[in-house]
């Protein structure tokens, strides 16, 4: 018997026929497809991380701090810098924000429960939802007379009222569109779903334009509201795998019921603490990345394409006759970006100035009619 057929027959029925998540990992000169920070970790921080791991290595015969107490304090202090006090007991962390989302769904989702998200949005939300046996509800974006990817109060609340979910996902800034939400949307959804956990995914919050609000300011008095963050993007620690959330301490206490024992290794905690101790230095590249993001927007518009205004470290752009053909044409020129499955649209990460130039030059080669020169 075919081993694959045997395994398929044993697999959970709701997972059969599905394909695993995975962005292409190709060796190319310009990789702008996974919203990584193109700048390496500063040498000073590399030394600090190396020393922190060296000091921790002698104690690897013991399990790590199960409560990751020092890390929670450091993350709370970092979040509090934004102007909204956060206490350590309100913080939870995991191996990337995906594990944090998994913990939330393990605790508040599951068989017989439903999670609602507004797509296009982060593709892992429905995947993680399904793996926990939670039913995924594919809500929709788009507001008549506004941007094609906007989400307003009336639309969001209407869908919440219809579906009555147990978990609601909101992305701000949203991936893959880069658009941010007003706090009125978050608050209205929270009020319209009185029995649901409302999760605001703020993975790209550090890249938001001035005046873009964070849902952290809404946490006080809302025990069903959760804000998730990551150190993968602004902190340039995608390989470190550290994600976290802020919520009422009652939520973080509930997550202890589902996390694996000692889920954050000693090394992971040491790396994250060293990075947070050098937060100002680690975040120095944020403004440079935002500058390249805005350059992408203006450059793509000059080429007659339709970039979506972004509060993230990437730009979604459309008006492509054949997105797949453009994606392949860019790859043939050594530039890898992301096809997110939206017809006529592609997504590009804001990288270094040289990467931006090479991308815009490659796009200019592929665009049939140019309305201006790439900057």
Coordinates of C-alpha atoms in Angstrom, one line a residue:
X1 CA 0.0 0.0 0.0
X2 CA 1.1 3.5 -0.7
X3 CA 2.5 5.0 2.5
X4 CA 1.0 8.4 1.7
X5 CA -2.4 6.9 1.2
X6 CA -2.1 5.1 4.6
X7 CA -1.1 8.2 6.4
X8 CA -3.8 10.2 4.6
X9 CA -6.4 7.7 5.8
X10 CA -5.3 8.1 9.4
X11 CA -5.0 11.9 9.3
X12 CA -7.7 14.1 10.9
X13 CA -10.4 14.6 8.3
X14 CA -10.3 18.4 8.5
X15 CA -6.6 18.3 7.6
X16 CA -6.8 16.0 4.6
X17 CA -6.0 17.5 1.3
X18 CA -4.4 20.6 2.8
X19 CA -0.9 21.9 2.0
X20 CA 1.6 23.0 4.6
X21 CA 2.4 26.7 5.0
X22 CA 5.7 27.8 3.6
X23 CA 6.9 30.9 1.8
X24 CA 9.6 30.1 -0.8
X25 CA 13.1 30.0 0.7
X26 CA 15.3 30.6 -2.4
X27 CA 18.9 31.7 -2.7
X28 CA 18.5 35.0 -4.5
X29 CA 20.4 38.3 -4.5
X30 CA 17.4 40.3 -3.3
X31 CA 15.0 38.5 -0.9
X32 CA 11.9 40.7 -0.1
X33 CA 9.2 38.1 0.4
X34 CA 8.8 37.4 4.1
X35 CA 8.9 40.9 5.7
X36 CA 12.2 40.2 7.4
X37 CA 14.3 43.1 8.5
X38 CA 17.1 43.3 5.9
X39 CA 19.5 44.8 8.3
X40 CA 21.7 42.4 10.3
X41 CA 21.8 42.5 14.1
X42 CA 24.3 45.2 15.2
X43 CA 27.7 43.9 16.1
X44 CA 27.4 45.3 19.6
X45 CA 24.2 43.4 20.1
X46 CA 25.7 40.2 18.6
X47 CA 28.4 40.5 21.3
X48 CA 25.9 41.0 24.0
X49 CA 23.8 38.0 22.8
X50 CA 26.9 35.8 22.5
X51 CA 28.0 36.7 26.1
X52 CA 24.5 36.1 27.4
X53 CA 24.2 32.7 25.8
X54 CA 27.7 31.8 27.0
X55 CA 26.9 32.7 30.6
X56 CA 23.7 30.7 30.4
X57 CA 25.3 27.6 28.8
X58 CA 26.7 26.3 32.1
X59 CA 23.2 26.0 33.4
X60 CA 21.7 24.1 30.5
X61 CA 21.6 20.9 32.6
X62 CA 18.6 22.5 34.3
X63 CA 15.3 23.4 32.9
X64 CA 14.7 27.0 31.9
X65 CA 12.7 29.4 34.0
X66 CA 9.2 28.2 33.3
X67 CA 7.7 31.6 34.0
X68 CA 10.3 33.5 31.9
X69 CA 10.1 36.1 34.7
X70 CA 13.0 38.3 33.6
X71 CA 11.8 38.3 30.0
X72 CA 8.2 39.2 31.0
X73 CA 9.5 42.1 33.0
X74 CA 11.7 43.3 30.1
X75 CA 8.8 43.0 27.6
X76 CA 6.5 44.9 29.9
X77 CA 9.0 47.7 30.3
X78 CA 9.4 47.9 26.5
X79 CA 5.7 48.1 25.9
X80 CA 5.3 50.7 28.7
X81 CA 7.7 52.9 26.8
X82 CA 4.8 53.5 24.3
X83 CA 2.9 55.4 26.9
X84 CA 0.6 52.7 28.2
X85 CA 1.8 51.0 31.4
X86 CA 2.0 47.2 31.1
X87 CA 2.7 45.0 34.1
X88 CA 4.7 41.8 33.8
X89 CA 1.8 39.6 34.8
X90 CA 0.0 40.9 31.7
X91 CA 2.7 39.6 29.3
X92 CA 3.0 36.2 27.7
X93 CA 5.7 35.0 25.3
X94 CA 6.3 32.1 23.0
X95 CA 8.5 30.8 20.2
X96 CA 7.4 33.4 17.7
X97 CA 4.0 35.1 17.7
X98 CA 2.6 32.0 16.0
X99 CA 3.0 29.9 19.1
X100 CA 1.4 32.7 21.1
X101 CA -1.6 32.6 18.7
X102 CA -1.6 28.8 19.1
X103 CA -1.8 29.1 22.9
X104 CA -4.7 31.5 22.6
X105 CA -6.7 29.1 20.3
X106 CA -5.8 26.1 22.4
X107 CA -7.3 27.9 25.4
X108 CA -10.2 29.8 23.9
X109 CA -10.9 27.9 20.7
X110 CA -11.3 24.2 20.0
X111 CA -14.0 21.8 18.7
X112 CA -17.4 23.5 18.7
X113 CA -16.0 27.0 18.8
X114 CA -15.5 29.4 15.9
X115 CA -12.9 32.1 15.0
X116 CA -13.6 35.0 12.7
X117 CA -11.0 36.9 10.7
X118 CA -11.3 39.5 8.0
X119 CA -9.4 38.5 4.9
X120 CA -7.2 39.1 3.2
X121 CA -5.2 39.0 6.4
X122 CA -2.4 37.0 8.0
X123 CA -2.5 33.6 6.4
X124 CA -1.5 31.8 9.6
X125 CA -4.7 32.8 11.5
X126 CA -6.9 30.3 9.6
X127 CA -4.2 27.6 9.6
X128 CA -3.6 27.8 13.4
X129 CA -7.3 27.9 13.9
X130 CA -7.9 24.8 12.0
X131 CA -5.1 22.9 13.6
X132 CA -6.7 23.4 17.0
X133 CA -10.1 22.0 15.8
X134 CA -11.6 25.5 15.8
X135 CA -14.0 26.4 12.9
X136 CA -12.7 29.2 10.8
X137 CA -15.1 31.9 9.5
X138 CA -13.8 33.8 6.6
X139 CA -14.9 37.4 7.1
X140 CA -14.4 40.0 4.4
X141 CA -12.8 43.4 4.0
X142 CA -13.7 46.1 1.5
X143 CA -15.8 49.3 2.2
X144 CA -17.8 50.8 -0.6
X145 CA -16.4 54.2 -1.5
X146 CA -13.2 53.6 0.4
X147 CA -10.1 51.5 -0.1
X148 CA -10.6 47.9 -1.4
X149 CA -9.0 46.5 1.8
X150 CA -10.4 48.8 4.5
X151 CA -12.5 47.5 7.4
X152 CA -14.9 49.9 9.0
X153 CA -17.1 49.7 12.1
X154 CA -20.4 48.9 10.3
X155 CA -18.9 46.1 8.3
X156 CA -16.9 44.6 11.1
X157 CA -19.7 44.7 13.6
X158 CA -22.2 43.4 11.1
X159 CA -20.2 40.3 10.5
X160 CA -19.5 39.8 14.2
X161 CA -23.3 40.0 15.0
X162 CA -24.1 37.5 12.2
X163 CA -21.4 34.9 13.1
X164 CA -21.2 35.2 16.9
X165 CA -17.6 34.0 17.0
X166 CA -15.7 32.8 20.1
X167 CA -12.5 34.4 18.9
X168 CA -12.1 37.4 16.6
X169 CA -8.8 38.3 14.8
X170 CA -8.0 41.9 13.9
X171 CA -4.7 42.8 12.2
X172 CA -3.3 46.3 12.6
X173 CA -1.3 47.0 10.5
X174 CA -2.8 44.3 8.4
X175 CA -0.8 41.7 6.6
X176 CA -0.7 41.6 3.5
X177 CA -2.3 45.0 2.9
X178 CA -0.3 47.1 5.3
X179 CA -3.5 49.0 6.3
X180 CA -4.1 50.0 10.0
X181 CA -7.3 50.0 12.0
X182 CA -8.8 52.8 13.9
X183 CA -9.4 52.1 17.6
X184 CA -13.1 52.7 16.9
X185 CA -13.2 49.4 14.9
X186 CA -11.4 47.5 17.7
X187 CA -13.7 48.9 20.4
X188 CA -16.8 48.3 18.4
X189 CA -15.9 44.7 17.6
X190 CA -15.1 44.1 21.3
X191 CA -18.5 45.5 22.3
X192 CA -20.4 43.6 19.6
X193 CA -18.9 40.2 20.7
X194 CA -19.5 40.1 24.4
X195 CA -18.5 36.5 24.8
X196 CA -15.5 36.5 22.4
X197 CA -11.8 36.9 22.8
X198 CA -10.7 39.8 20.5
X199 CA -7.1 39.4 19.3
X200 CA -5.4 42.4 17.7
X201 CA -2.3 41.3 15.8
X202 CA 0.2 44.1 15.9
X203 CA 3.3 42.4 14.5
X204 CA 4.2 45.5 12.5
X205 CA 3.2 48.2 15.0
X206 CA 6.7 49.7 15.2
X207 CA 6.6 50.6 11.5
X208 CA 3.3 52.5 11.7
X209 CA 3.1 56.1 10.5
X210 CA 2.8 58.9 13.1
X211 CA -0.6 59.1 14.6
X212 CA -1.5 55.4 14.0
X213 CA -2.9 54.2 17.4
X214 CA -2.1 50.9 19.2
X215 CA -4.8 48.8 20.8
X216 CA -2.5 48.6 23.8
X217 CA -4.3 51.8 24.9
X218 CA -7.6 49.9 25.1
X219 CA -6.5 47.0 27.3
X220 CA -7.4 48.6 30.6
X221 CA -10.9 47.4 31.7
X222 CA -11.2 45.0 28.7
X223 CA -10.3 41.5 29.9
X224 CA -11.3 39.9 26.6
X225 CA -8.9 42.0 24.6
X226 CA -5.4 40.7 23.6
X227 CA -2.6 42.5 21.7
X228 CA 0.0 40.3 20.1
X229 CA 3.5 41.5 19.0
X230 CA 6.8 40.0 17.8
X231 CA 10.5 40.6 17.9
X232 CA 10.9 39.2 14.4
X233 CA 10.4 42.4 12.5
X234 CA 11.4 45.7 14.1
X235 CA 14.0 43.9 16.3
X236 CA 15.5 42.0 13.4
X237 CA 15.1 38.7 15.3
X238 CA 13.2 36.5 12.9
X239 CA 15.7 33.7 13.6
X240 CA 15.3 34.2 17.4
X241 CA 11.6 33.1 17.4
X242 CA 10.2 35.4 20.1
X243 CA 6.6 36.6 20.0
X244 CA 4.6 37.9 22.9
X245 CA 1.2 39.4 23.9
X246 CA -0.3 41.8 26.4
X247 CA -3.6 41.1 28.0
X248 CA -5.4 41.0 31.3
X249 CA -3.4 38.8 33.7
X250 CA -6.4 36.4 33.8
X251 CA -5.7 35.6 30.1
X252 CA -2.1 34.9 30.7
X253 CA -2.9 32.7 33.6
X254 CA -5.3 30.7 31.4
X255 CA -2.5 30.2 28.9
X256 CA -0.5 28.2 31.5
X257 CA -3.1 25.5 31.1
X258 CA -2.1 24.8 27.5
X259 CA 1.6 25.7 27.1
X260 CA 4.1 22.9 27.0
X261 CA 6.3 22.7 30.1
X262 CA 9.4 25.0 29.8
X263 CA 8.4 26.0 26.3
X264 CA 10.8 28.9 26.1
X265 CA 14.4 27.6 26.2
X266 CA 17.2 29.2 28.3
X267 CA 18.9 30.3 25.1
X268 CA 15.8 31.9 23.7
X269 CA 15.2 33.9 26.9
X270 CA 18.9 35.0 26.9
X271 CA 18.8 36.2 23.3
X272 CA 15.6 38.1 23.8
X273 CA 16.8 39.7 27.0
X274 CA 20.1 40.8 25.4
X275 CA 18.1 42.3 22.5
X276 CA 15.7 44.2 24.8
X277 CA 18.6 45.5 26.8
X278 CA 19.7 47.2 23.6
X279 CA 16.3 48.1 22.3
X280 CA 17.2 51.6 21.1
X281 CA 20.1 50.2 19.1
X282 CA 18.0 47.4 17.7
X283 CA 15.3 49.8 16.6
X284 CA 17.6 52.2 14.8
X285 CA 16.8 50.6 11.5
X286 CA 13.0 51.2 11.8
X287 CA 13.1 54.8 10.4
X288 CA 15.3 53.7 7.5
X289 CA 12.9 50.9 6.7
X290 CA 9.9 53.2 6.8
X291 CA 11.8 55.5 4.4
X292 CA 12.2 52.7 1.9
X293 CA 8.6 51.7 2.4
X294 CA 7.5 55.2 1.4
X295 CA 10.0 55.1 -1.5
X296 CA 8.4 51.9 -2.7
X297 CA 4.9 53.5 -2.6
X298 CA 6.0 56.5 -4.6
X299 CA 8.2 54.5 -7.0
X300 CA 5.5 52.0 -7.8
X301 CA 2.9 54.8 -8.3
X302 CA 5.4 56.5 -10.7
X303 CA 5.4 53.3 -12.7
X304 CA 1.6 53.3 -13.1
X305 CA 1.0 50.7 -10.5
X306 CA -1.4 50.9 -7.5
X307 CA 0.5 50.6 -4.2
X308 CA -1.7 50.4 -1.0
X309 CA -0.6 53.0 1.6
X310 CA 1.2 51.1 4.3
X311 CA 1.8 51.3 8.0
X312 CA 4.0 48.2 7.9
X313 CA 7.4 47.3 6.6
X314 CA 6.0 46.1 3.2
X315 CA 3.8 47.3 0.4
X316 CA 1.0 45.6 -1.4
X317 CA 0.7 46.8 -5.0
X318 CA -1.7 46.1 -7.8
X319 CA -2.8 46.9 -11.3
X320 CA -0.8 43.9 -12.6
X321 CA -2.3 42.1 -15.6
X322 CA -0.8 38.8 -14.4
X323 CA 0.6 38.8 -10.9
X324 CA 2.1 35.3 -11.3
X325 CA 3.9 36.3 -14.5
X326 CA 5.3 39.5 -12.8
X327 CA 6.4 37.4 -9.8
X328 CA 8.3 35.0 -12.1
X329 CA 9.8 37.9 -14.1
X330 CA 11.1 39.5 -10.9
X331 CA 12.6 36.2 -9.7
X332 CA 14.3 35.7 -13.1
X333 CA 16.0 39.1 -12.3
X334 CA 17.1 37.9 -8.9
X335 CA 14.3 39.6 -6.9
X336 CA 12.0 37.4 -4.7
X337 CA 8.8 39.0 -3.5
X338 CA 5.5 37.4 -2.3
X339 CA 2.5 36.3 -4.3
X340 CA -0.2 36.4 -1.6
X341 CA -3.0 35.0 -3.8
X342 CA -4.8 38.3 -4.5
X343 CA -5.5 38.6 -8.2
X344 CA -3.4 41.3 -9.8
X345 CA -1.5 42.1 -6.6
X346 CA 1.9 41.3 -5.2
X347 CA 3.6 42.2 -1.9
X348 CA 7.2 43.5 -1.4
X349 CA 9.1 43.9 1.8
X350 CA 10.9 47.2 2.4
X351 CA 14.6 46.4 2.6
X352 CA 17.8 48.4 2.2
X353 CA 18.1 51.3 -0.3
X354 CA 20.0 49.1 -2.7
X355 CA 17.4 46.4 -2.5
X356 CA 14.7 49.0 -3.2
X357 CA 16.5 50.3 -6.2
X358 CA 17.1 46.8 -7.6
X359 CA 13.4 45.9 -7.1
X360 CA 12.1 49.1 -8.7
X361 CA 14.5 48.7 -11.6
X362 CA 13.3 45.1 -12.1
X363 CA 9.7 46.2 -12.0
X364 CA 10.4 48.9 -14.5
X365 CA 11.7 46.3 -16.9
X366 CA 8.4 44.4 -16.6
X367 CA 5.8 47.1 -16.6
X368 CA 4.4 47.5 -20.1
X369 CA 3.7 51.3 -20.0
X370 CA 5.8 53.5 -17.7
X371 CA 4.3 56.8 -16.5
X372 CA 7.5 58.0 -14.9
X373 CA 11.0 56.9 -13.9
X374 CA 11.7 54.8 -10.9
X375 CA 13.4 56.9 -8.2

